[in-house]
JSON list of C-alpha atoms in Angstrom, two decimals:
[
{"chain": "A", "resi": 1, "resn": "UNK", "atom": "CA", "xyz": [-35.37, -4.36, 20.19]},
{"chain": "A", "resi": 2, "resn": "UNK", "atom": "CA", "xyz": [-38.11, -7.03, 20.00]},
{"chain": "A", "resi": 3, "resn": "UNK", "atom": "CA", "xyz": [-38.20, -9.40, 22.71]},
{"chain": "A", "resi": 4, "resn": "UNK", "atom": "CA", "xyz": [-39.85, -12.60, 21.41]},
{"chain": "A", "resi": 5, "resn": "UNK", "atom": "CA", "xyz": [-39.67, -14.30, 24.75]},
{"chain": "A", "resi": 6, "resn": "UNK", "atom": "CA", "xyz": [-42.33, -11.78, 26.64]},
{"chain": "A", "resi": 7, "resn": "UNK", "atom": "CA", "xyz": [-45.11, -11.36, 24.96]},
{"chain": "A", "resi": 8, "resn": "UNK", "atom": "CA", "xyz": [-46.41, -7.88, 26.49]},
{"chain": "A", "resi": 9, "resn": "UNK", "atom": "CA", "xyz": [-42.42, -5.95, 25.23]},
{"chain": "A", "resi": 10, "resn": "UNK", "atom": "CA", "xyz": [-41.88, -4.02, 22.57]},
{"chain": "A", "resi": 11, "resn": "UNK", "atom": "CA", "xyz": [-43.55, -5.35, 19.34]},
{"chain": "A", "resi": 12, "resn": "UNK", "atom": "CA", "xyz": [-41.58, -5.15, 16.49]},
{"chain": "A", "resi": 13, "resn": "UNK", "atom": "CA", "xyz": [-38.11, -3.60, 14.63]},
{"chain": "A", "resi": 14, "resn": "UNK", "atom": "CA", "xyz": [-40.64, -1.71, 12.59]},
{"chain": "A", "resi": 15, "resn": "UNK", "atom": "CA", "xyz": [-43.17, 0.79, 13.05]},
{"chain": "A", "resi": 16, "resn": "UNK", "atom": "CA", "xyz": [-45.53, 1.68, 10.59]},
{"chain": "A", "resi": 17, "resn": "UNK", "atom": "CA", "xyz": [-47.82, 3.88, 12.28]},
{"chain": "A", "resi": 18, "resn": "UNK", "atom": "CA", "xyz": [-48.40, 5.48, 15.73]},
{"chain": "A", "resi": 19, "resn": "UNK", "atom": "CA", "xyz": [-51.60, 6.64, 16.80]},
{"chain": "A", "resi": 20, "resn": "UNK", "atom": "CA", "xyz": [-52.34, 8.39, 19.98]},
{"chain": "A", "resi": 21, "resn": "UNK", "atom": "CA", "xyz": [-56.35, 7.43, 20.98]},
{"chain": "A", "resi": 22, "resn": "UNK", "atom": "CA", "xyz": [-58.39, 10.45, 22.27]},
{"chain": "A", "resi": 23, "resn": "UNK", "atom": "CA", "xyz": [-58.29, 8.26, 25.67]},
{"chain": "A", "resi": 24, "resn": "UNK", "atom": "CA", "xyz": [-54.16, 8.59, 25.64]},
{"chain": "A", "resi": 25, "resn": "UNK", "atom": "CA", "xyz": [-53.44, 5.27, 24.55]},
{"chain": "A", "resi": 26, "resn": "UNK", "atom": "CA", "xyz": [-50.67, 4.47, 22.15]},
{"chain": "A", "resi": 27, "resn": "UNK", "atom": "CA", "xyz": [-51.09, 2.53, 19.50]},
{"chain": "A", "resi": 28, "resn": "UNK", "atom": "CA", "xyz": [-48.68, 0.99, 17.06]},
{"chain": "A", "resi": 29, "resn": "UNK", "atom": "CA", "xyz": [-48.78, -0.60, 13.10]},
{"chain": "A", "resi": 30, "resn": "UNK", "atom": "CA", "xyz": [-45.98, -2.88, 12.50]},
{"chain": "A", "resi": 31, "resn": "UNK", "atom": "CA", "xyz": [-44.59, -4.12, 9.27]},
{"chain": "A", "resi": 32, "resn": "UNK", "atom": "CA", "xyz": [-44.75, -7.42, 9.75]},
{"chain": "A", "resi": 33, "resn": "UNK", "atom": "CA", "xyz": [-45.52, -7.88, 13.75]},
{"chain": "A", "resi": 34, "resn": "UNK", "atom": "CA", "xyz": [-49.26, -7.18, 14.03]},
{"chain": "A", "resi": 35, "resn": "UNK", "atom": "CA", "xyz": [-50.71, -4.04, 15.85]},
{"chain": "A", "resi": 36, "resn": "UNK", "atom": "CA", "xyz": [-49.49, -3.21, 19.62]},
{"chain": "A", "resi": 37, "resn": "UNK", "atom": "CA", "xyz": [-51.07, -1.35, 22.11]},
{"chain": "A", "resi": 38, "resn": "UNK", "atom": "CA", "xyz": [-49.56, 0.39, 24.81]},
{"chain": "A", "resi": 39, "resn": "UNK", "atom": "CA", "xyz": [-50.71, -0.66, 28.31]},
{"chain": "A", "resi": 40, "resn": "UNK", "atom": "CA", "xyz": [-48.40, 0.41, 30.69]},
{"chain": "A", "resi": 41, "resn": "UNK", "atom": "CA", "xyz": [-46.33, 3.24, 29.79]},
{"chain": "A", "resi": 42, "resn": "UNK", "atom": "CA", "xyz": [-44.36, 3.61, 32.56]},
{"chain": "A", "resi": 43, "resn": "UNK", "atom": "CA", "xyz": [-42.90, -0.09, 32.37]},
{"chain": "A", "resi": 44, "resn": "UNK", "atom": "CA", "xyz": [-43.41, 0.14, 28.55]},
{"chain": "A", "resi": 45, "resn": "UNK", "atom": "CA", "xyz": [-45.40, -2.75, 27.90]},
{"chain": "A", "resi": 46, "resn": "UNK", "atom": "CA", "xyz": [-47.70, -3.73, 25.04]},
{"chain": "A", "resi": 47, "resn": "UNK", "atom": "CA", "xyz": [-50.76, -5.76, 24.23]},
{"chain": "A", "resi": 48, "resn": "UNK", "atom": "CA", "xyz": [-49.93, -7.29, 20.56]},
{"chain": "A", "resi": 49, "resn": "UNK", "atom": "CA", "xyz": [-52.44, -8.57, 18.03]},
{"chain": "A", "resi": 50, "resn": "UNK", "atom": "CA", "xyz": [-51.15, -11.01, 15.41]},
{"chain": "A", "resi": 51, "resn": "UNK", "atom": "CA", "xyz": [-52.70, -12.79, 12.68]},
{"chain": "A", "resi": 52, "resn": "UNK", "atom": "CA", "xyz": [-53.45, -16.66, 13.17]},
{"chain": "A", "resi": 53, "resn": "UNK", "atom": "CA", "xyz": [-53.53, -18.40, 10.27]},
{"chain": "A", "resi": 54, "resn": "UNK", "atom": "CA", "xyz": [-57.26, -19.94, 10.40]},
{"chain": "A", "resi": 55, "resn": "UNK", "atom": "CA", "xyz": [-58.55, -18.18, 12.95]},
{"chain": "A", "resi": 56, "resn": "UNK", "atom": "CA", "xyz": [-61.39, -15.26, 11.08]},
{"chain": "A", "resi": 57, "resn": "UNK", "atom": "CA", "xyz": [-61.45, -13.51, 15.08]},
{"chain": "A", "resi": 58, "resn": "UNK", "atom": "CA", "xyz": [-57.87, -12.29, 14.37]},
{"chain": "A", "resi": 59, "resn": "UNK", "atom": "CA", "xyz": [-56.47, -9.36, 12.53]},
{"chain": "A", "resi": 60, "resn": "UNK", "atom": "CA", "xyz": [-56.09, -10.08, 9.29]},
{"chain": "A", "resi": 61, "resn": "UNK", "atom": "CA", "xyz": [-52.85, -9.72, 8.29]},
{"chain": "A", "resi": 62, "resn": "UNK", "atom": "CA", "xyz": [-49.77, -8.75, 10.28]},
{"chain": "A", "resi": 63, "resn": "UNK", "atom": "CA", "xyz": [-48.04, -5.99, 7.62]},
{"chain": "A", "resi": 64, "resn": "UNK", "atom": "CA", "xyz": [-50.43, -2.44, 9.02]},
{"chain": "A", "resi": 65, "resn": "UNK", "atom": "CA", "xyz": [-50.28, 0.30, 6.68]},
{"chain": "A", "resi": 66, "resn": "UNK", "atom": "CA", "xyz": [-52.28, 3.02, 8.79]},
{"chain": "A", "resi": 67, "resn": "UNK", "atom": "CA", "xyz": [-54.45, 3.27, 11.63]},
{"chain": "A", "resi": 68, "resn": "UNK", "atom": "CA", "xyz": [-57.39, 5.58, 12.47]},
{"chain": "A", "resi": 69, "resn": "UNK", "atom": "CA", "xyz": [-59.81, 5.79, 15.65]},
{"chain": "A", "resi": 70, "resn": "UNK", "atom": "CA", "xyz": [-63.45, 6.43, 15.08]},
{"chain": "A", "resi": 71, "resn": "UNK", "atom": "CA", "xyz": [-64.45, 6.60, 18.92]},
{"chain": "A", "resi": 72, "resn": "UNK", "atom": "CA", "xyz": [-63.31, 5.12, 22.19]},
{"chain": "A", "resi": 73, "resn": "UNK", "atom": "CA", "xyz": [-62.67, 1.62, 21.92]},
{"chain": "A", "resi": 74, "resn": "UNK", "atom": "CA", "xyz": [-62.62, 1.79, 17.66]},
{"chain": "A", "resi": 75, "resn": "UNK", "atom": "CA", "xyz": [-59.96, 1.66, 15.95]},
{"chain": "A", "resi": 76, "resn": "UNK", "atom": "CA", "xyz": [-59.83, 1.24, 11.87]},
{"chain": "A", "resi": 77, "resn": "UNK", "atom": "CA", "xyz": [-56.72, -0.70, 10.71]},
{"chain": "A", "resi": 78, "resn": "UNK", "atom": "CA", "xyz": [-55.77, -1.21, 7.55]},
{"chain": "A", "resi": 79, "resn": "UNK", "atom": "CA", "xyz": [-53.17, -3.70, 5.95]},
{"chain": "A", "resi": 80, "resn": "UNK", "atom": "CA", "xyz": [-52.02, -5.21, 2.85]},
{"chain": "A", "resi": 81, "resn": "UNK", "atom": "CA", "xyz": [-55.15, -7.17, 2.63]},
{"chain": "A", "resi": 82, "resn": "UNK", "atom": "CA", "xyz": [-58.08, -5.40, 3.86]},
{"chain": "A", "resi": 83, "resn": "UNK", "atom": "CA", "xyz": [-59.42, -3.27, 6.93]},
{"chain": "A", "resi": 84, "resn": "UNK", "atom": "CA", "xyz": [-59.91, -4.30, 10.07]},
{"chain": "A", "resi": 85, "resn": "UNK", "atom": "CA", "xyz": [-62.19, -3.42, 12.69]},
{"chain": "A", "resi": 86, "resn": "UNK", "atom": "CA", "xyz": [-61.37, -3.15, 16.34]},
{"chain": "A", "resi": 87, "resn": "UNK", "atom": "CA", "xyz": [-64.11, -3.02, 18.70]},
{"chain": "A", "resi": 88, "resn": "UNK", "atom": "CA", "xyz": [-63.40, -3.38, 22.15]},
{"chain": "A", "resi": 89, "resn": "UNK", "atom": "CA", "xyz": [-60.95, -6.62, 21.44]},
{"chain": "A", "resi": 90, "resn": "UNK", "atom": "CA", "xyz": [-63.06, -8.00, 18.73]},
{"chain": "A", "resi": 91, "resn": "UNK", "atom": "CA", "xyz": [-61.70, -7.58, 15.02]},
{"chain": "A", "resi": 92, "resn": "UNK", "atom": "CA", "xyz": [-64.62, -7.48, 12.09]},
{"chain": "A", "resi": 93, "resn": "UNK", "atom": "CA", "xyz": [-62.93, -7.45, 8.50]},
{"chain": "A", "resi": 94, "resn": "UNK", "atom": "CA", "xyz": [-64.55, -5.56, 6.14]},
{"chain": "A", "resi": 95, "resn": "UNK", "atom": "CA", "xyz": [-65.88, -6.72, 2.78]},
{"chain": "A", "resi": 96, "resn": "UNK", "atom": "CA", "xyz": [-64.52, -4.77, -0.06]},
{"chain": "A", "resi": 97, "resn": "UNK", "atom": "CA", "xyz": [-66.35, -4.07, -3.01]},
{"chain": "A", "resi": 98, "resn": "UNK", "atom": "CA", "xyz": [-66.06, -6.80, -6.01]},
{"chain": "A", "resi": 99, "resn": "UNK", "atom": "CA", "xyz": [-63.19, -6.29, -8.06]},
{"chain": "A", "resi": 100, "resn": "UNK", "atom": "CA", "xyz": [-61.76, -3.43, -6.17]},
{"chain": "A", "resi": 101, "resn": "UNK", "atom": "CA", "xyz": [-58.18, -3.61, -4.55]},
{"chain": "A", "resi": 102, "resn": "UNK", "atom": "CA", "xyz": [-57.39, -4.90, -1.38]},
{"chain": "A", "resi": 103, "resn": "UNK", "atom": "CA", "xyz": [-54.63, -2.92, -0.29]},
{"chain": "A", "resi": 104, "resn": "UNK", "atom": "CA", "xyz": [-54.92, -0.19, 1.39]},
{"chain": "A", "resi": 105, "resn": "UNK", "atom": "CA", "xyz": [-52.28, 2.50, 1.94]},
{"chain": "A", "resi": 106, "resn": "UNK", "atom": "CA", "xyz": [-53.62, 5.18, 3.82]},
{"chain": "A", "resi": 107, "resn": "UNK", "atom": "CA", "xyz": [-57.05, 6.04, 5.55]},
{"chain": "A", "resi": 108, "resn": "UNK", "atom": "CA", "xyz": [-59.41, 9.09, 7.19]},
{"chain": "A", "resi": 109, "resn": "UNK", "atom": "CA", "xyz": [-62.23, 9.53, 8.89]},
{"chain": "A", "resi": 110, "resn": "UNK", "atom": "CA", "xyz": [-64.91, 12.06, 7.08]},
{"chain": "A", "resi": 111, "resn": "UNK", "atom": "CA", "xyz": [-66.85, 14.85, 8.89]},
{"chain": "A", "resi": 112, "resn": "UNK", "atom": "CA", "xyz": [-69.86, 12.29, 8.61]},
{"chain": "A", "resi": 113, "resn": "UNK", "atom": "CA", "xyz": [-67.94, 9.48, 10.39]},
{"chain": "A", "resi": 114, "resn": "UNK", "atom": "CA", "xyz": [-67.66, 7.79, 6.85]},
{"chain": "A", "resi": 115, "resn": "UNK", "atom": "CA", "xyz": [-64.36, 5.88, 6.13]},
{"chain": "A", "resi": 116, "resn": "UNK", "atom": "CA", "xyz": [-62.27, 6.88, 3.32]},
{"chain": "A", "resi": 117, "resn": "UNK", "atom": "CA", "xyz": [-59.51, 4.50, 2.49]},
{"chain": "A", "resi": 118, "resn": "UNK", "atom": "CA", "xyz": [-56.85, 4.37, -0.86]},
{"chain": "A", "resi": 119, "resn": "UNK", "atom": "CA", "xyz": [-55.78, 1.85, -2.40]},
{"chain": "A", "resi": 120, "resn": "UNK", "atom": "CA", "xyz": [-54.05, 0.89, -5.20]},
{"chain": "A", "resi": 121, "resn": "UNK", "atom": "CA", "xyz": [-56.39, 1.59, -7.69]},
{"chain": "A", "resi": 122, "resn": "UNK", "atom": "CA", "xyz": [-59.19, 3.42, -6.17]},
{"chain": "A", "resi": 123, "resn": "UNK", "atom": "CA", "xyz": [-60.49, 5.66, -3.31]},
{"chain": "A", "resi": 124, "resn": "UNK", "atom": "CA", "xyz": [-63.03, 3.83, -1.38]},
{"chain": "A", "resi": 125, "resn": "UNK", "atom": "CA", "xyz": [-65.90, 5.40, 0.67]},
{"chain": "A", "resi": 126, "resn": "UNK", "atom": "CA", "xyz": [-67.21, 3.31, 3.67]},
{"chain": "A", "resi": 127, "resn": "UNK", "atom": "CA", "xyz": [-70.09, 4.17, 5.75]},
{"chain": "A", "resi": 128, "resn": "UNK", "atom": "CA", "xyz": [-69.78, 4.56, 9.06]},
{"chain": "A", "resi": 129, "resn": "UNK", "atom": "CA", "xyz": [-70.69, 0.63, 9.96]},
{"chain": "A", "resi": 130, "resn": "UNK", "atom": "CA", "xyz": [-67.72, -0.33, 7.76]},
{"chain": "A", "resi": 131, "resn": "UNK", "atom": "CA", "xyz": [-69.90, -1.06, 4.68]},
{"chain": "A", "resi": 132, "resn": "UNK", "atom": "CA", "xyz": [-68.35, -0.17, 1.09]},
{"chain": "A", "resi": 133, "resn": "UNK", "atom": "CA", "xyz": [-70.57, 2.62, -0.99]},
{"chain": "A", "resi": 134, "resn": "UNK", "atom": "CA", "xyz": [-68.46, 3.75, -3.57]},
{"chain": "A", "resi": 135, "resn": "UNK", "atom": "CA", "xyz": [-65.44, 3.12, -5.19]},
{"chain": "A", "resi": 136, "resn": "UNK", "atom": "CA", "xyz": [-63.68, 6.01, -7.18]},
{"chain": "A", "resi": 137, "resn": "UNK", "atom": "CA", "xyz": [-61.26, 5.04, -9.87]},
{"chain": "A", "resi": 138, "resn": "UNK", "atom": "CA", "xyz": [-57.86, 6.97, -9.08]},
{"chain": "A", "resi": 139, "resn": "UNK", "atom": "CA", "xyz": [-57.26, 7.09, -12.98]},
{"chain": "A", "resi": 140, "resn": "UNK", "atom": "CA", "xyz": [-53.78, 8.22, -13.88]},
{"chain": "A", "resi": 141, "resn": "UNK", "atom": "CA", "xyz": [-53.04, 9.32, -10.52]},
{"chain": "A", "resi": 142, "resn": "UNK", "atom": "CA", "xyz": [-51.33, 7.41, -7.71]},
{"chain": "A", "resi": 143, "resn": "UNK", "atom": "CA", "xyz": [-52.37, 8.81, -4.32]},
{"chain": "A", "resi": 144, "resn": "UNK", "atom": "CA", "xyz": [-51.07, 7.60, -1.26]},
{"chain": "A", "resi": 145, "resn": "UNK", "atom": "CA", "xyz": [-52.31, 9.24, 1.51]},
{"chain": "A", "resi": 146, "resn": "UNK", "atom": "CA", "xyz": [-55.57, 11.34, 2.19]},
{"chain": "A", "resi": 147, "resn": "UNK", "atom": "CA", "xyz": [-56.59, 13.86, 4.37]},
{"chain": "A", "resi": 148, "resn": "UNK", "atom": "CA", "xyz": [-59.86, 15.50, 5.66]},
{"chain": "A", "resi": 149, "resn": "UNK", "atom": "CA", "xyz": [-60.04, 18.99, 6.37]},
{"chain": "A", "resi": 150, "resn": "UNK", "atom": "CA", "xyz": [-62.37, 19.93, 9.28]},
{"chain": "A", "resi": 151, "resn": "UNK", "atom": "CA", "xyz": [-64.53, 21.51, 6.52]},
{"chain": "A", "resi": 152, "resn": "UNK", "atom": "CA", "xyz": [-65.16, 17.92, 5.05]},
{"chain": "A", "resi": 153, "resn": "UNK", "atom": "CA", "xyz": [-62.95, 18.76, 2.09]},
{"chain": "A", "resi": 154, "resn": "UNK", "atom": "CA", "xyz": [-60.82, 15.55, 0.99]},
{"chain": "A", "resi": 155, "resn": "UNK", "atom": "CA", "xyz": [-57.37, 16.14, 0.51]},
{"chain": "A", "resi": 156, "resn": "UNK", "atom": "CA", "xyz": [-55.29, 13.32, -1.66]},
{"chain": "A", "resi": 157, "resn": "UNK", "atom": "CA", "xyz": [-51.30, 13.43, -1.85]},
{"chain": "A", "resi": 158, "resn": "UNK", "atom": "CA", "xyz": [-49.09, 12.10, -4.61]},
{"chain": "A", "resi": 159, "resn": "UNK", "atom": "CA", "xyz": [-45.86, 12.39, -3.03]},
{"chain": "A", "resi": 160, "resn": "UNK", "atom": "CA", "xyz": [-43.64, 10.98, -5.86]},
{"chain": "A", "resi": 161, "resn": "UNK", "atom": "CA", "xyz": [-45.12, 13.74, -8.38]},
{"chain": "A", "resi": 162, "resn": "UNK", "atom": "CA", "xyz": [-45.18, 16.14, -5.49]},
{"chain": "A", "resi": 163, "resn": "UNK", "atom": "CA", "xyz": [-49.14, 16.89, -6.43]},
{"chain": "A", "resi": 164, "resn": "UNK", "atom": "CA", "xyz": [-51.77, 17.06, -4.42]},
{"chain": "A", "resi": 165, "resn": "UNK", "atom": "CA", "xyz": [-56.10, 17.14, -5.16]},
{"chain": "A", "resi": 166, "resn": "UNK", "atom": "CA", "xyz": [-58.85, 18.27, -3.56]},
{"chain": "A", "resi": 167, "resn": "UNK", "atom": "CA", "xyz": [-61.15, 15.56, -4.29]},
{"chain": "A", "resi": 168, "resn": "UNK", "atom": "CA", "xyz": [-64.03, 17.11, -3.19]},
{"chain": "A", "resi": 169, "resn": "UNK", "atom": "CA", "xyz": [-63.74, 19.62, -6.26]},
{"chain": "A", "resi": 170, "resn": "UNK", "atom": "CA", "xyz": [-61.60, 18.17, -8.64]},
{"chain": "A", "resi": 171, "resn": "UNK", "atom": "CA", "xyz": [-59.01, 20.27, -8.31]},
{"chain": "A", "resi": 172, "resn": "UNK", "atom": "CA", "xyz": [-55.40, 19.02, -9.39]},
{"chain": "A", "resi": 173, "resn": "UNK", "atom": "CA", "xyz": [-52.75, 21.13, -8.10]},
{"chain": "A", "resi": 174, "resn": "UNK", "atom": "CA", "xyz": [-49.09, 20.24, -9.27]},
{"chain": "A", "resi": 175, "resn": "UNK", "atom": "CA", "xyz": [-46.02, 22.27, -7.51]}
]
């Protein structure tokens, strides 16, 4: 469990996400305790970012829904109010489009490098410097989590419904 009292143990009771970097290192989406990375695996110990209320150089908001690495030293993190950028220690937040939905429950990295994240109401395309290009209405559908095939192809899931679409085509497929 949690120990509050060092700051490099083991983050929080519960993990959202676990991403393994290209470079080996561990990273971890809390629900609730910030985003964790693993520095020392054979002692177990963790570098934690936490939001600071007032502070616009820390992550946004503590609750991380997924994670995604771009290239070493990137990492894409999403949360219940936005997406984060972590480059090399430094967080950027990303402006969403106007009107558009803040939270984000899943995200994937396109064969162009371009950002695709879902939200509530919408699929969101980001360019690879984090800027929003379009926004897709998700219509009756609720996808949750999205996919990209090495041949670009964008896979969305609807697990409640048990239905999946390949958004690239527009292809519903219900099982």
């Amino acid at each position: 469990l949690p120990n509050q009292n060092d700051p490099t143990a083991y983050p929080h009771q519960v993990i959202q996400n676990i991403k393994k970097a290209k470079d080996g290192t561990l990273w971890l989406g809390t629900a609730g305790g910030g985003l964790s990375q693993m520095t020392d695996k054979r002692k177990i110990k963790f570098k934690t970012w936490q939001h600071k209320v007032g502070d616009s150089l820390s992550i946004q908001n503590n609750l991380i829904t997924d994670l995604t690495e771009i290239n070493e030293g990137k990492i894409w993190i999403s949360t219940n109010t936005g997406i984060d950028l972590l480059d090399h220690g430094k967080f950027h937040h990303l402006s969403t489009i106007p009107g558009t939905s803040k939270y984000v429950s899943a995200m994937a990295i396109g064969k162009k490098n371009e950002l695709w994240s879902v939200t509530e109401k919408e699929i969101i395309q980001w360019s690879p410097q984090g800027k929003a290009m379009f926004a897709y209405p998700k219509g009756k559908y609720d996808f949750n989590s999205i996919f990209v095939k090495k041949n670009g192809e964008i896979i969305l899931w609807e697990s409640k419904l048990d239905q999946f679409s390949d958004f690239t085509s527009n292809k519903i497929y219900l099982f």
